[in-house]
C-alpha cells in the first residue's frame, strides 16, 4: 500500500477558555477545508473546581475522550453523569442542545474534544448522546502496537459508536522498533495528533518527524499511513479520518451551519429559546446553581 505523506506539522496553541480551563488547540477553523468534515480538535486540562458553564451547540457532533481524571457533564435533556479515564462521549448536538462540562473532585481532567461537522440533511435532527466506558472500547494489539478503536475499525475489531458522518477515530500506542501501515478509505481526509513520544509519518524517504503536542495533516493521496517508532519511548497518537461533506461551512462559535442566514437563525433561536432550544428557557445546570 502507498502511504499518505505529511502536508503540514503544527504546534498546539495554548489558550484559556471557560472558567480556569487550559486549551491546547490542535486543529482549528483555518484548516477546515483541508480536513473536512473535521472542525476542531482541542486537548484540554480542566482544573478543579472549574470547567465550561452552560453553553449551546447546533449543527455538528462533539466527541469527548478522557485521557486522565474525571469530568462531569449535564444537559437540558436530563442527561447527567461522569466521564472517567478512557471513557468517550459522542454528542450529536443536532438542532440544539445546552450543556455544561466541569471538573470532578480534586483531580484535573485531561482529554480531547473533537468537533465533527454534520451534513445539511443531518443538522436539524434531535440531539442525542452515545457514551462508552473505557472497558467497553474495543482494544487490539499486534507486534508491539496497541489500538483503541473509538470509531471505525482496526486490527480486526470494530467500534459500536454510530457515526452520522463516516469517521475513523483510533488511538495507537507504538513501542520501540515498530512500524504501522494502517489503511485510510480512499477520498477521506485525515490527520494525526501525537499525545506523547514521537514517530516518523509518511512514505519511505519522505517521512516527517511528529512529536508530542504536534498535529500533522496528511495528504489525500495514498491508501494508508505509514508510522515508524525508532525511539525507546512509546509513541501515543490519535489517527482521525473522515468522509468529506463538500458543503459550505458557516460557523460562529458553538453554531455550525451551511449559510450565514442559518447561522443568524441559530443564534436567534438560542436567545429566544425556540426551534430546538425551548428547554433552555427553564433549565440551569446544577454547576451554575451551586456556584450562584
Backbone as numpy.savetxt, mean C-alpha at the origin, in Angstrom:
# Nx Ny Nz CAx CAy CAz Cx Cy Cz
13.48 -16.29 -18.80 12.63 -15.08 -18.80 13.51 -13.83 -18.80
13.04 -12.81 -19.48 13.75 -11.54 -19.53 13.34 -10.67 -18.36
14.35 -10.15 -17.64 14.05 -9.33 -16.47 13.74 -7.89 -16.86
12.83 -7.28 -16.13 12.60 -5.85 -16.26 13.80 -5.10 -15.69
14.07 -3.95 -16.25 15.17 -3.12 -15.76 14.64 -2.07 -14.79
15.57 -1.44 -14.08 15.21 -0.38 -13.13 15.25 0.96 -13.85
14.11 1.67 -13.83 14.05 2.98 -14.47 14.58 4.07 -13.56
14.13 4.08 -12.32 14.54 5.11 -11.36 14.69 4.50 -9.98
15.59 5.06 -9.19 15.75 4.71 -7.78 15.62 6.00 -6.98
14.73 6.03 -6.00 14.50 7.26 -5.23 14.53 6.97 -3.73
14.93 8.00 -2.98 14.93 7.92 -1.53 13.56 8.33 -0.99
13.15 7.69 0.09 11.89 8.07 0.73 12.03 9.48 1.32
10.96 10.26 1.21 10.95 11.63 1.72 10.19 11.66 3.04
10.89 12.03 4.12 10.28 12.02 5.45 9.51 13.31 5.70
8.33 13.17 6.28 7.50 14.32 6.62 6.56 13.95 7.75
5.95 14.96 8.36 5.00 14.73 9.44 3.59 14.86 8.92
2.73 13.95 9.35 1.32 14.00 8.98 0.49 13.56 10.17
-0.82 13.84 10.11 -1.68 13.46 11.21 -1.28 14.20 12.46
-1.33 13.51 13.59 -0.93 14.09 14.87 0.25 13.29 15.41
1.46 13.82 15.22 2.66 13.18 15.75 3.10 11.95 14.98
2.68 11.82 13.73 3.02 10.66 12.92 4.10 11.02 11.90
5.11 10.15 11.79 6.18 10.36 10.83 5.92 9.49 9.61
5.93 10.13 8.45 5.67 9.44 7.19 6.92 9.49 6.32
7.28 8.36 5.74 8.30 8.33 4.71 7.59 8.04 3.39
7.46 9.07 2.55 6.76 8.91 1.29 7.66 8.19 0.29
7.29 6.94 -0.02 8.09 6.11 -0.93 7.68 6.33 -2.38
6.39 6.62 -2.56 5.84 6.79 -3.90 4.73 7.82 -3.81
4.78 8.83 -4.69 3.78 9.89 -4.62 3.15 10.21 -5.96
2.39 11.31 -5.99 1.59 11.68 -7.17 2.45 11.96 -8.40
3.73 12.31 -8.20 4.56 12.69 -9.33 4.86 11.54 -10.28
4.60 10.29 -9.85 4.89 9.14 -10.72 3.63 8.33 -11.02
2.46 8.94 -10.84 1.20 8.22 -11.02 1.09 7.58 -12.40
1.48 8.30 -13.44 1.37 7.76 -14.79 2.26 6.53 -14.99
3.44 6.55 -14.38 4.41 5.46 -14.55 3.98 4.19 -13.86
3.29 4.33 -12.73 2.93 3.16 -11.93 1.42 2.96 -11.79
0.63 3.56 -12.67 -0.81 3.30 -12.73 -1.03 1.79 -12.61
-1.86 1.32 -11.64 -2.92 1.98 -10.89 -2.52 2.47 -9.49
-1.22 2.47 -9.15 -0.81 2.85 -7.81 -0.75 4.37 -7.68
-1.23 4.87 -6.53 -1.30 6.30 -6.28 -0.26 6.76 -5.27
0.04 5.91 -4.28 0.92 6.33 -3.21 1.37 5.12 -2.40
2.59 5.17 -1.87 3.05 4.22 -0.88 3.78 4.99 0.21
3.32 4.84 1.45 3.94 5.47 2.61 4.44 4.41 3.57
5.62 4.64 4.12 6.09 3.87 5.27 5.86 4.77 6.48
5.09 4.31 7.45 4.69 5.18 8.55 5.19 4.66 9.90
5.38 5.62 10.81 5.69 5.31 12.21 4.75 6.13 13.07
3.87 5.45 13.78 2.89 6.11 14.64 3.33 5.95 16.09
3.69 7.06 16.73 4.13 7.03 18.12 2.96 7.31 19.05
2.79 6.50 20.12 1.70 6.73 21.05 1.82 8.12 21.70
0.70 8.78 21.99 -0.69 8.35 21.74 -1.25 9.12 20.54
-0.69 8.95 19.38 -1.04 9.78 18.23 -1.59 8.95 17.08
-1.85 9.60 15.97 -2.33 8.89 14.79 -2.98 9.84 13.81
-3.96 9.31 13.09 -4.68 10.07 12.08 -6.13 10.21 12.53
-6.52 11.38 13.04 -7.91 11.58 13.48 -8.89 11.41 12.32
-10.17 11.46 12.63 -11.25 11.20 11.67 -11.02 11.94 10.35
-11.04 11.17 9.24 -10.82 11.77 7.91 -11.50 10.90 6.86
-11.84 11.50 5.70 -12.60 10.79 4.67 -11.73 10.22 3.56
-12.34 9.34 2.74 -11.74 8.84 1.50 -12.86 8.55 0.51
-12.54 8.66 -0.77 -13.47 8.23 -1.83 -12.66 7.87 -3.08
-13.08 6.78 -3.76 -12.61 6.52 -5.12 -11.42 5.60 -5.27
-10.92 5.00 -4.19 -9.76 4.13 -4.32 -9.71 3.15 -3.15
-8.64 2.35 -3.08 -8.45 1.38 -2.00 -7.20 1.71 -1.21
-7.24 1.45 0.10 -6.11 1.67 0.98 -5.72 0.33 1.60
-4.45 -0.02 1.49 -3.96 -1.27 2.05 -2.96 -0.96 3.16
-3.30 -1.33 4.38 -2.41 -1.11 5.53 -1.78 -2.43 5.94
-0.46 -2.45 6.04 0.32 -3.64 6.38 1.20 -3.29 7.57
0.95 -3.93 8.72 1.69 -3.62 9.94 2.96 -4.46 9.99
4.10 -3.79 10.01 5.40 -4.48 10.07 5.83 -4.72 11.51
5.44 -3.82 12.41 5.81 -3.96 13.82 4.84 -3.17 14.68
4.48 -3.72 15.83 3.61 -3.02 16.76 2.14 -3.30 16.49
1.29 -2.42 17.04 -0.16 -2.58 16.92 -0.79 -1.22 16.64
-1.72 -1.20 15.70 -2.48 0.01 15.41 -3.96 -0.24 15.62
-4.71 0.82 15.91 -6.15 0.71 16.07 -6.85 1.46 14.94
-8.03 1.03 14.63 -8.80 1.70 13.58 -10.28 1.64 13.91
-11.02 2.58 13.34 -12.46 2.68 13.57 -13.06 3.46 12.42
-14.25 3.07 11.97 -14.88 3.81 10.88 -16.37 3.98 11.12
-17.00 4.82 10.29 -18.40 5.15 10.52 -19.37 4.05 10.09
-18.84 2.91 9.59 -19.70 1.76 9.29 -19.85 0.86 10.52
-19.14 1.21 11.61 -19.21 0.42 12.83 -18.09 -0.59 12.96
-17.15 -0.56 12.03 -16.02 -1.48 12.07 -14.93 -0.89 12.96
-14.44 -1.69 13.91 -13.45 -1.22 14.87 -12.57 -2.38 15.29
-11.28 -2.14 15.43 -10.41 -3.23 15.85 -8.95 -2.83 15.88
-8.10 -3.85 16.01 -6.66 -3.64 16.09 -5.97 -4.43 14.97
-4.90 -3.87 14.46 -4.04 -4.57 13.51 -2.69 -4.78 14.19
-2.29 -6.05 14.30 -1.04 -6.38 14.98 0.05 -6.69 13.95
1.24 -6.95 14.44 2.38 -7.22 13.56 2.04 -8.28 12.52
2.22 -7.94 11.24 1.97 -8.88 10.15 0.55 -8.86 9.61
-0.37 -8.15 10.27 -1.76 -8.10 9.82 -1.92 -7.14 8.64
-2.98 -7.37 7.85 -3.27 -6.54 6.69 -4.74 -6.13 6.69
-4.99 -4.87 6.40 -6.36 -4.39 6.17 -6.44 -3.85 4.74
-7.40 -4.37 3.98 -7.61 -3.95 2.59 -8.94 -3.20 2.56
-8.89 -1.89 2.57 -10.07 -1.04 2.69 -10.46 -0.48 1.32
-11.65 -0.82 0.88 -12.20 -0.25 -0.36 -13.07 0.93 0.03
-12.56 2.15 -0.17 -13.29 3.34 0.24 -14.56 3.52 -0.60
-14.48 3.16 -1.89 -15.66 3.28 -2.75 -16.24 4.68 -2.74
-17.57 4.76 -2.57 -18.25 6.06 -2.67 -18.02 6.95 -1.46
-17.49 6.36 -0.39 -17.17 7.22 0.75 -17.06 6.49 2.07
-16.03 6.84 2.83 -15.87 6.31 4.18 -15.14 7.37 5.01
-15.46 7.42 6.28 -14.73 8.26 7.23 -14.17 7.31 8.28
-12.88 7.41 8.56 -12.30 6.52 9.56 -11.19 7.22 10.32
-10.66 6.49 11.30 -9.62 7.01 12.18 -8.61 5.91 12.39
-7.32 6.27 12.41 -6.25 5.31 12.66 -5.31 5.90 13.71
-5.01 5.13 14.75 -4.14 5.66 15.80 -3.38 4.54 16.49
-2.47 4.92 17.37 -1.59 3.95 18.03 -2.33 3.18 19.11
-1.69 2.13 19.59 -2.25 1.31 20.65 -1.20 1.08 21.72
-1.59 1.31 22.98 -0.66 1.08 24.08 0.53 2.02 24.03
1.70 1.50 24.41 2.90 2.33 24.50 3.90 2.02 23.38
3.57 1.07 22.51 4.49 0.68 21.46 4.16 1.40 20.16
5.18 1.87 19.46 4.95 2.52 18.19 4.49 1.50 17.15
3.72 1.97 16.18 3.27 1.11 15.09 4.03 1.50 13.83
4.68 0.53 13.20 5.47 0.76 11.99 4.86 -0.08 10.88
4.59 0.53 9.74 3.98 -0.24 8.66 3.99 0.49 7.34
3.24 -0.06 6.40 3.12 0.51 5.06 1.65 0.77 4.76
1.38 1.86 4.06 0.04 2.09 3.53 0.16 2.37 2.03
-0.56 1.57 1.27 -0.57 1.65 -0.18 -1.94 2.14 -0.65
-1.95 3.07 -1.61 -3.19 3.52 -2.22 -3.26 2.98 -3.65
-4.36 2.28 -3.97 -4.57 1.70 -5.29 -5.81 2.32 -5.90
-5.71 2.82 -7.11 -6.85 3.47 -7.75 -7.91 2.44 -8.14
-9.13 2.90 -8.22 -10.25 2.10 -8.70 -10.69 2.62 -10.07
-11.14 1.71 -10.91 -11.68 2.11 -12.21 -12.95 2.94 -12.01
-13.27 3.76 -12.99 -14.43 4.64 -12.91 -15.69 3.87 -12.51
-15.87 2.68 -13.09 -17.08 1.89 -12.81 -17.12 1.35 -11.39
-15.95 1.36 -10.70 -15.86 0.81 -9.34 -15.87 1.89 -8.26
-15.67 3.13 -8.64 -15.44 4.18 -7.64 -16.61 4.43 -6.71
-17.84 4.28 -7.18 -18.99 4.61 -6.35 -19.68 3.39 -5.76
-18.94 2.29 -5.61 -19.49 1.13 -4.92 -19.54 1.39 -3.42
-20.29 0.56 -2.72 -20.36 0.68 -1.26 -18.99 0.35 -0.66
-18.58 1.06 0.39 -17.30 0.76 1.02 -17.30 -0.62 1.68
-16.14 -1.23 1.74 -16.02 -2.56 2.36 -14.60 -2.76 2.87
-14.44 -3.74 3.74 -13.14 -4.00 4.36 -12.84 -5.49 4.35
-11.62 -5.83 3.96 -11.09 -7.19 4.10 -9.92 -7.12 5.07
-9.92 -7.99 6.04 -8.80 -8.04 6.99 -8.28 -9.47 7.06
-6.97 -9.59 7.13 -6.36 -10.90 7.24 -5.25 -10.83 8.28
-5.32 -11.68 9.30 -4.31 -11.68 10.35 -3.05 -12.38 9.85
-1.94 -12.08 10.51 -0.63 -12.53 10.04 -0.58 -14.03 9.79
-1.15 -14.83 10.70 -1.04 -16.28 10.57 -1.84 -16.84 9.40
-2.75 -16.03 8.85 -3.54 -16.48 7.70 -3.02 -15.95 6.37
-1.93 -15.19 6.40 -1.32 -14.74 5.15 -0.46 -15.87 4.61
-0.69 -16.31 3.39 0.09 -17.42 2.82 1.59 -17.09 2.78
2.39 -18.04 3.25 3.85 -17.88 3.25 4.46 -19.10 2.58
5.45 -18.87 1.74 6.15 -19.97 1.08 7.63 -19.63 0.99
8.46 -20.64 0.90 9.90 -20.39 0.80 10.56 -21.46 -0.04
11.67 -21.07 -0.66 12.49 -22.02 -1.40 13.88 -21.43 -1.61
14.87 -22.28 -1.44 16.26 -21.93 -1.72 16.69 -20.63 -1.07
16.34 -20.45 0.22 16.78 -19.28 0.97 15.98 -18.01 0.75
14.83 -18.13 0.09 13.96 -16.97 -0.15 12.58 -17.25 0.42
12.06 -16.31 1.21 10.71 -16.43 1.76 9.83 -15.35 1.17
8.56 -15.68 0.94 7.62 -14.69 0.44 6.32 -14.77 1.23
5.79 -13.60 1.60 4.46 -13.47 2.18 3.56 -12.93 1.07
2.50 -13.66 0.75 1.65 -13.31 -0.39 0.43 -12.54 0.13
0.52 -11.22 0.04 -0.57 -10.37 0.50 -1.67 -10.29 -0.56
-1.27 -10.20 -1.81 -2.23 -10.23 -2.93 -1.57 -10.92 -4.11
-2.35 -11.72 -4.81 -1.81 -12.43 -5.97 -1.27 -13.81 -5.62
-0.21 -14.22 -6.31 0.33 -15.57 -6.17 1.84 -15.55 -6.29
2.49 -16.43 -5.52 3.95 -16.59 -5.60 4.34 -17.92 -4.99
5.33 -18.56 -5.56 5.88 -19.82 -5.05 4.77 -20.86 -4.82
3.75 -20.82 -5.67 2.70 -21.84 -5.60 1.61 -21.59 -4.58
1.61 -20.44 -3.90 0.53 -20.14 -2.95 -0.19 -18.86 -3.36
-1.48 -18.79 -3.02 -2.32 -17.67 -3.43 -2.91 -16.95 -2.22
-3.10 -15.65 -2.38 -3.76 -14.85 -1.36 -5.27 -15.00 -1.48
-5.96 -14.80 -0.36 -7.42 -14.84 -0.36 -8.04 -13.46 -0.56
-7.19 -12.43 -0.61 -7.68 -11.07 -0.79 -8.28 -10.90 -2.19
-9.45 -10.29 -2.24 -10.06 -9.96 -3.52 -9.59 -8.59 -3.95
-9.01 -8.48 -5.13 -8.52 -7.20 -5.63 -9.42 -6.72 -6.76
-10.08 -5.58 -6.56 -10.93 -5.02 -7.62 -10.08 -4.59 -8.81
-8.94 -3.97 -8.51 -7.96 -3.66 -9.53 -6.89 -4.76 -9.43
-6.70 -5.59 -10.46 -5.76 -6.71 -10.37 -4.38 -6.27 -9.86
-3.96 -6.86 -8.75 -2.76 -6.41 -8.04 -1.94 -7.58 -7.52
-0.63 -7.43 -7.57 0.33 -8.36 -6.98 1.02 -7.61 -5.85
0.95 -8.13 -4.62 1.57 -7.50 -3.45 2.32 -8.58 -2.69
3.65 -8.59 -2.81 4.48 -9.65 -2.26 5.57 -9.07 -1.37
5.80 -9.73 -0.23 6.86 -9.32 0.70 7.92 -10.42 0.71
9.06 -10.14 0.09 10.16 -11.11 -0.01 11.23 -10.84 1.03
11.84 -11.92 1.51 13.06 -11.84 2.32 14.07 -12.80 1.72
15.21 -12.25 1.26 16.22 -13.05 0.57 17.50 -13.13 1.40
17.98 -14.34 1.63 19.23 -14.54 2.35 20.43 -14.34 1.44
21.60 -14.31 2.03 22.84 -14.10 1.29 23.01 -15.17 0.20
23.44 -14.71 -0.98 23.75 -15.63 -2.07 22.56 -16.15 -2.84
21.38 -15.56 -2.63 20.18 -16.04 -3.32 19.85 -15.17 -4.53
19.18 -15.78 -5.51 18.74 -15.08 -6.71 17.27 -15.40 -6.97
16.49 -14.37 -7.26 15.06 -14.50 -7.52 14.75 -14.05 -8.93
13.95 -14.82 -9.63 13.38 -14.41 -10.91 11.87 -14.58 -10.81
11.18 -13.49 -10.46 9.74 -13.63 -10.24 8.94 -13.02 -11.38
7.98 -13.79 -11.94 7.21 -13.29 -13.09 6.31 -12.12 -12.73
6.15 -11.20 -13.69 5.23 -10.07 -13.58 4.34 -10.10 -14.83
3.02 -10.07 -14.66 2.13 -10.16 -15.82 2.44 -9.09 -16.87
2.37 -9.50 -18.11 2.65 -8.60 -19.22 1.68 -7.42 -19.21
2.21 -6.22 -19.41 1.39 -5.02 -19.45 1.16 -4.37 -18.10
1.53 -5.04 -17.00 1.34 -4.48 -15.68 2.50 -3.56 -15.33
2.22 -2.51 -14.58 3.26 -1.65 -14.04 3.75 -2.21 -12.71
5.02 -1.92 -12.37 5.58 -2.53 -11.16 6.66 -1.67 -10.53
6.86 -1.87 -9.24 7.95 -1.22 -8.52 8.28 -2.02 -7.27
9.44 -1.73 -6.66 9.85 -2.39 -5.44 10.23 -1.34 -4.40
10.04 -1.69 -3.13 10.48 -0.84 -2.03 11.26 -1.71 -1.05
12.50 -1.33 -0.78 13.36 -2.12 0.10 13.18 -1.66 1.55
12.84 -2.60 2.42 12.61 -2.31 3.84 13.90 -2.42 4.64
14.73 -3.39 4.32 16.01 -3.56 5.03 16.98 -4.32 4.13
18.27 -4.09 4.37 19.29 -4.72 3.55 19.42 -4.04 2.20
19.95 -4.76 1.23 20.12 -4.23 -0.12 20.22 -5.39 -1.09
19.97 -5.10 -2.38 20.04 -6.14 -3.40 20.22 -5.49 -4.76
20.59 -6.32 -5.73 20.71 -5.89 -7.11 19.43 -6.26 -7.85
18.86 -5.30 -8.57 17.62 -5.52 -9.30 17.87 -5.28 -10.78
17.32 -6.15 -11.63 17.43 -5.95 -13.06 18.22 -7.03 -13.76
18.28 -6.97 -15.10 18.92 -8.01 -15.90 20.45 -8.02 -15.73
21.05 -9.12 -16.12 22.50 -9.30 -16.03 23.23 -8.16 -16.74
24.24 -7.64 -16.03 25.09 -6.55 -16.53 24.38 -5.20 -16.60
23.12 -5.16 -16.18 22.40 -3.88 -16.12 21.73 -3.71 -14.75
22.23 -4.44 -13.77 21.63 -4.40 -12.43 21.85 -3.03 -11.79
20.89 -2.69 -10.91 21.05 -1.48 -10.11 20.86 -1.83 -8.64
21.73 -1.25 -7.81 21.67 -1.49 -6.37 20.54 -0.67 -5.76
19.68 -1.33 -5.00 18.61 -0.64 -4.29 18.74 -1.00 -2.82
18.80 0.03 -1.96 19.07 -0.17 -0.54 17.85 0.18 0.31
17.99 -0.12 1.60 16.91 0.15 2.57 16.40 1.57 2.46
15.09 1.74 2.49 14.31 2.98 2.38 14.22 3.50 0.94
14.82 2.80 -0.02 14.75 3.24 -1.41 13.64 2.52 -2.18
13.12 3.19 -3.20 12.07 2.65 -4.06 12.54 2.68 -5.50
12.34 1.57 -6.20 12.77 1.46 -7.60 11.57 1.17 -8.49
11.37 2.02 -9.49 10.32 1.79 -10.48 10.90 0.95 -11.61
10.18 -0.11 -11.99 10.67 -1.03 -13.01 10.10 -0.70 -14.38
10.81 -1.09 -15.41 10.37 -0.86 -16.77 9.16 -1.73 -17.09
8.47 -1.40 -18.16 7.29 -2.18 -18.56 7.67 -3.38 -19.42
8.92 -3.38 -19.95 9.38 -4.50 -20.78 10.03 -5.56 -19.91
9.69 -6.82 -20.18 10.27 -7.92 -19.43 9.19 -8.79 -18.81
9.52 -10.06 -18.65 8.55 -11.04 -18.15 8.66 -11.27 -16.65
9.75 -10.76 -16.04 9.97 -11.01 -14.61 10.85 -9.90 -14.05
11.12 -9.99 -12.76 12.14 -9.14 -12.15 13.20 -10.06 -11.54
14.47 -9.76 -11.86 15.59 -10.52 -11.31 16.18 -9.76 -10.13
16.35 -10.48 -9.00 16.90 -9.87 -7.79 18.02 -10.75 -7.26
19.14 -10.12 -6.88 20.27 -10.87 -6.34 20.72 -10.24 -5.02
20.82 -11.06 -3.97 21.38 -10.59 -2.71 22.77 -11.19 -2.55
23.80 -10.36 -2.68 25.18 -10.81 -2.58 25.81 -10.45 -1.24
24.98 -9.98 -0.30 25.51 -9.49 0.98 25.05 -10.39 2.13
25.74 -10.27 3.26 25.48 -11.16 4.40 24.15 -10.87 5.08
23.69 -9.61 5.03 22.42 -9.26 5.65 21.26 -9.67 4.73
20.20 -10.22 5.29 19.02 -10.51 4.47 18.46 -9.24 3.87
17.87 -9.35 2.70 17.20 -8.21 2.06 15.70 -8.44 2.10
14.99 -7.51 2.73 13.53 -7.56 2.83 12.95 -6.46 1.95
12.08 -6.84 1.01 11.51 -5.83 0.11 10.10 -6.21 -0.31
9.38 -5.17 -0.74 8.02 -5.31 -1.25 8.06 -5.23 -2.77
7.41 -6.18 -3.43 7.21 -6.12 -4.88 5.74 -5.86 -5.14
5.46 -4.79 -5.88 4.09 -4.44 -6.23 3.94 -4.34 -7.73
2.88 -4.95 -8.25 2.58 -4.88 -9.67 1.06 -4.78 -9.82
0.62 -4.00 -10.81 -0.81 -3.84 -11.00 -1.17 -3.59 -12.45
-2.39 -3.97 -12.80 -2.89 -3.76 -14.15 -3.32 -2.31 -14.30
-2.70 -1.55 -15.22 -3.05 -0.13 -15.36 -4.49 0.08 -15.78
-5.09 1.16 -15.27 -6.48 1.48 -15.59 -6.56 2.32 -16.86
-5.52 3.09 -17.13 -5.49 3.96 -18.32 -6.68 4.91 -18.35
-6.97 5.48 -17.17 -8.05 6.46 -17.05 -7.48 7.75 -16.46
-8.12 8.88 -16.75 -7.65 10.14 -16.16 -7.78 10.12 -14.64
-6.85 10.80 -13.96 -6.85 10.84 -12.50 -6.99 12.29 -12.04
-8.00 12.54 -11.22 -8.17 13.84 -10.57 -8.12 13.58 -9.07
-7.09 14.13 -8.42 -6.89 13.84 -7.00 -6.72 15.11 -6.19
-7.38 15.12 -5.04 -7.19 16.18 -4.06 -7.19 15.54 -2.69
-5.99 15.36 -2.12 -5.88 14.72 -0.82 -6.51 13.34 -0.81
-7.52 13.12 0.04 -8.10 11.79 0.20 -9.20 11.42 -0.80
-9.39 12.25 -1.83 -10.39 11.97 -2.85 -9.70 11.75 -4.19
-10.04 10.64 -4.86 -9.43 10.32 -6.15 -10.54 9.97 -7.14
-10.76 10.85 -8.11 -11.81 10.64 -9.09 -11.21 10.74 -10.50
-12.08 10.84 -11.53 -11.60 10.91 -12.91 -11.60 12.32 -13.48
-12.47 13.19 -12.95 -12.56 14.55 -13.46 -12.58 15.55 -12.31
-12.27 16.80 -12.63 -12.31 17.86 -11.62 -13.73 18.04 -11.09
-14.70 17.89 -11.97 -16.10 18.03 -11.55 -16.45 16.97 -10.50
-16.04 15.73 -10.73 -16.29 14.65 -9.77 -15.55 14.90 -8.47
-14.38 15.48 -8.58 -13.57 15.78 -7.39 -14.26 16.83 -6.52
-14.74 17.90 -7.15 -15.45 18.94 -6.40 -16.73 18.38 -5.78
-17.39 17.46 -6.51 -18.61 16.84 -5.98 -18.29 16.01 -4.74
-17.16 15.28 -4.78 -16.75 14.46 -3.64 -16.51 15.32 -2.41
-15.83 16.45 -2.59 -15.55 17.34 -1.46 -16.84 17.94 -0.92
-17.75 18.28 -1.82 -19.04 18.84 -1.40 -19.88 17.80 -0.67
-19.86 16.55 -1.19 -20.61 15.47 -0.54 -20.11 15.24 0.88
-18.79 15.30 1.05 -18.22 15.10 2.39 -18.66 16.22 3.33
-18.57 17.45 2.86 -18.94 18.59 3.71 -20.42 18.58 4.07
-21.26 18.13 3.13 -22.71 18.15 3.36 -23.24 16.81 3.85
-22.35 15.82 4.06 -22.75 14.49 4.53 -23.80 13.87 3.62
-23.48 13.81 2.32 -24.42 13.29 1.33 -23.74 12.30 0.40
-24.56 11.54 -0.34 -24.08 10.64 -1.39 -22.95 9.71 -0.94
-23.16 9.06 0.19 -22.17 8.12 0.70 -21.56 8.53 2.02
-21.69 9.82 2.36 -21.12 10.32 3.62 -22.19 10.64 4.66
-23.41 10.12 4.45 -24.52 10.44 5.36 -24.20 10.09 6.81
-23.52 8.97 7.03 -23.25 8.53 8.40 -22.27 9.45 9.11
-21.59 10.29 8.34 -20.65 11.21 8.95 -21.31 12.33 9.73
-22.61 12.51 9.53 -23.33 13.58 10.20 -23.40 13.37 11.71
-23.48 12.11 12.13 -23.66 11.84 13.56 -22.54 10.98 14.14
-21.45 10.76 13.38 -20.40 9.86 13.85 -19.13 10.62 14.24
-18.56 10.18 15.34 -17.23 10.64 15.75 -16.51 9.46 16.38
-15.25 9.28 16.04 -14.51 8.13 16.55 -14.32 8.24 18.07
-14.14 7.10 18.72 -13.87 7.08 20.15 -12.53 7.76 20.47
-11.61 7.76 19.49 -10.31 8.42 19.66 -10.53 9.94 19.85
-11.37 10.53 18.99 -11.65 11.95 19.13 -12.47 12.24 20.38
-13.40 11.35 20.68 -14.24 11.55 21.87 -13.40 11.56 23.14
-12.42 10.65 23.20 -11.59 10.55 24.40 -10.58 11.69 24.53
-10.25 12.31 23.39 -9.25 13.38 23.42 -9.86 14.78 23.50
-11.21 14.81 23.41 -11.87 16.12 23.45 -12.19 16.53 24.87
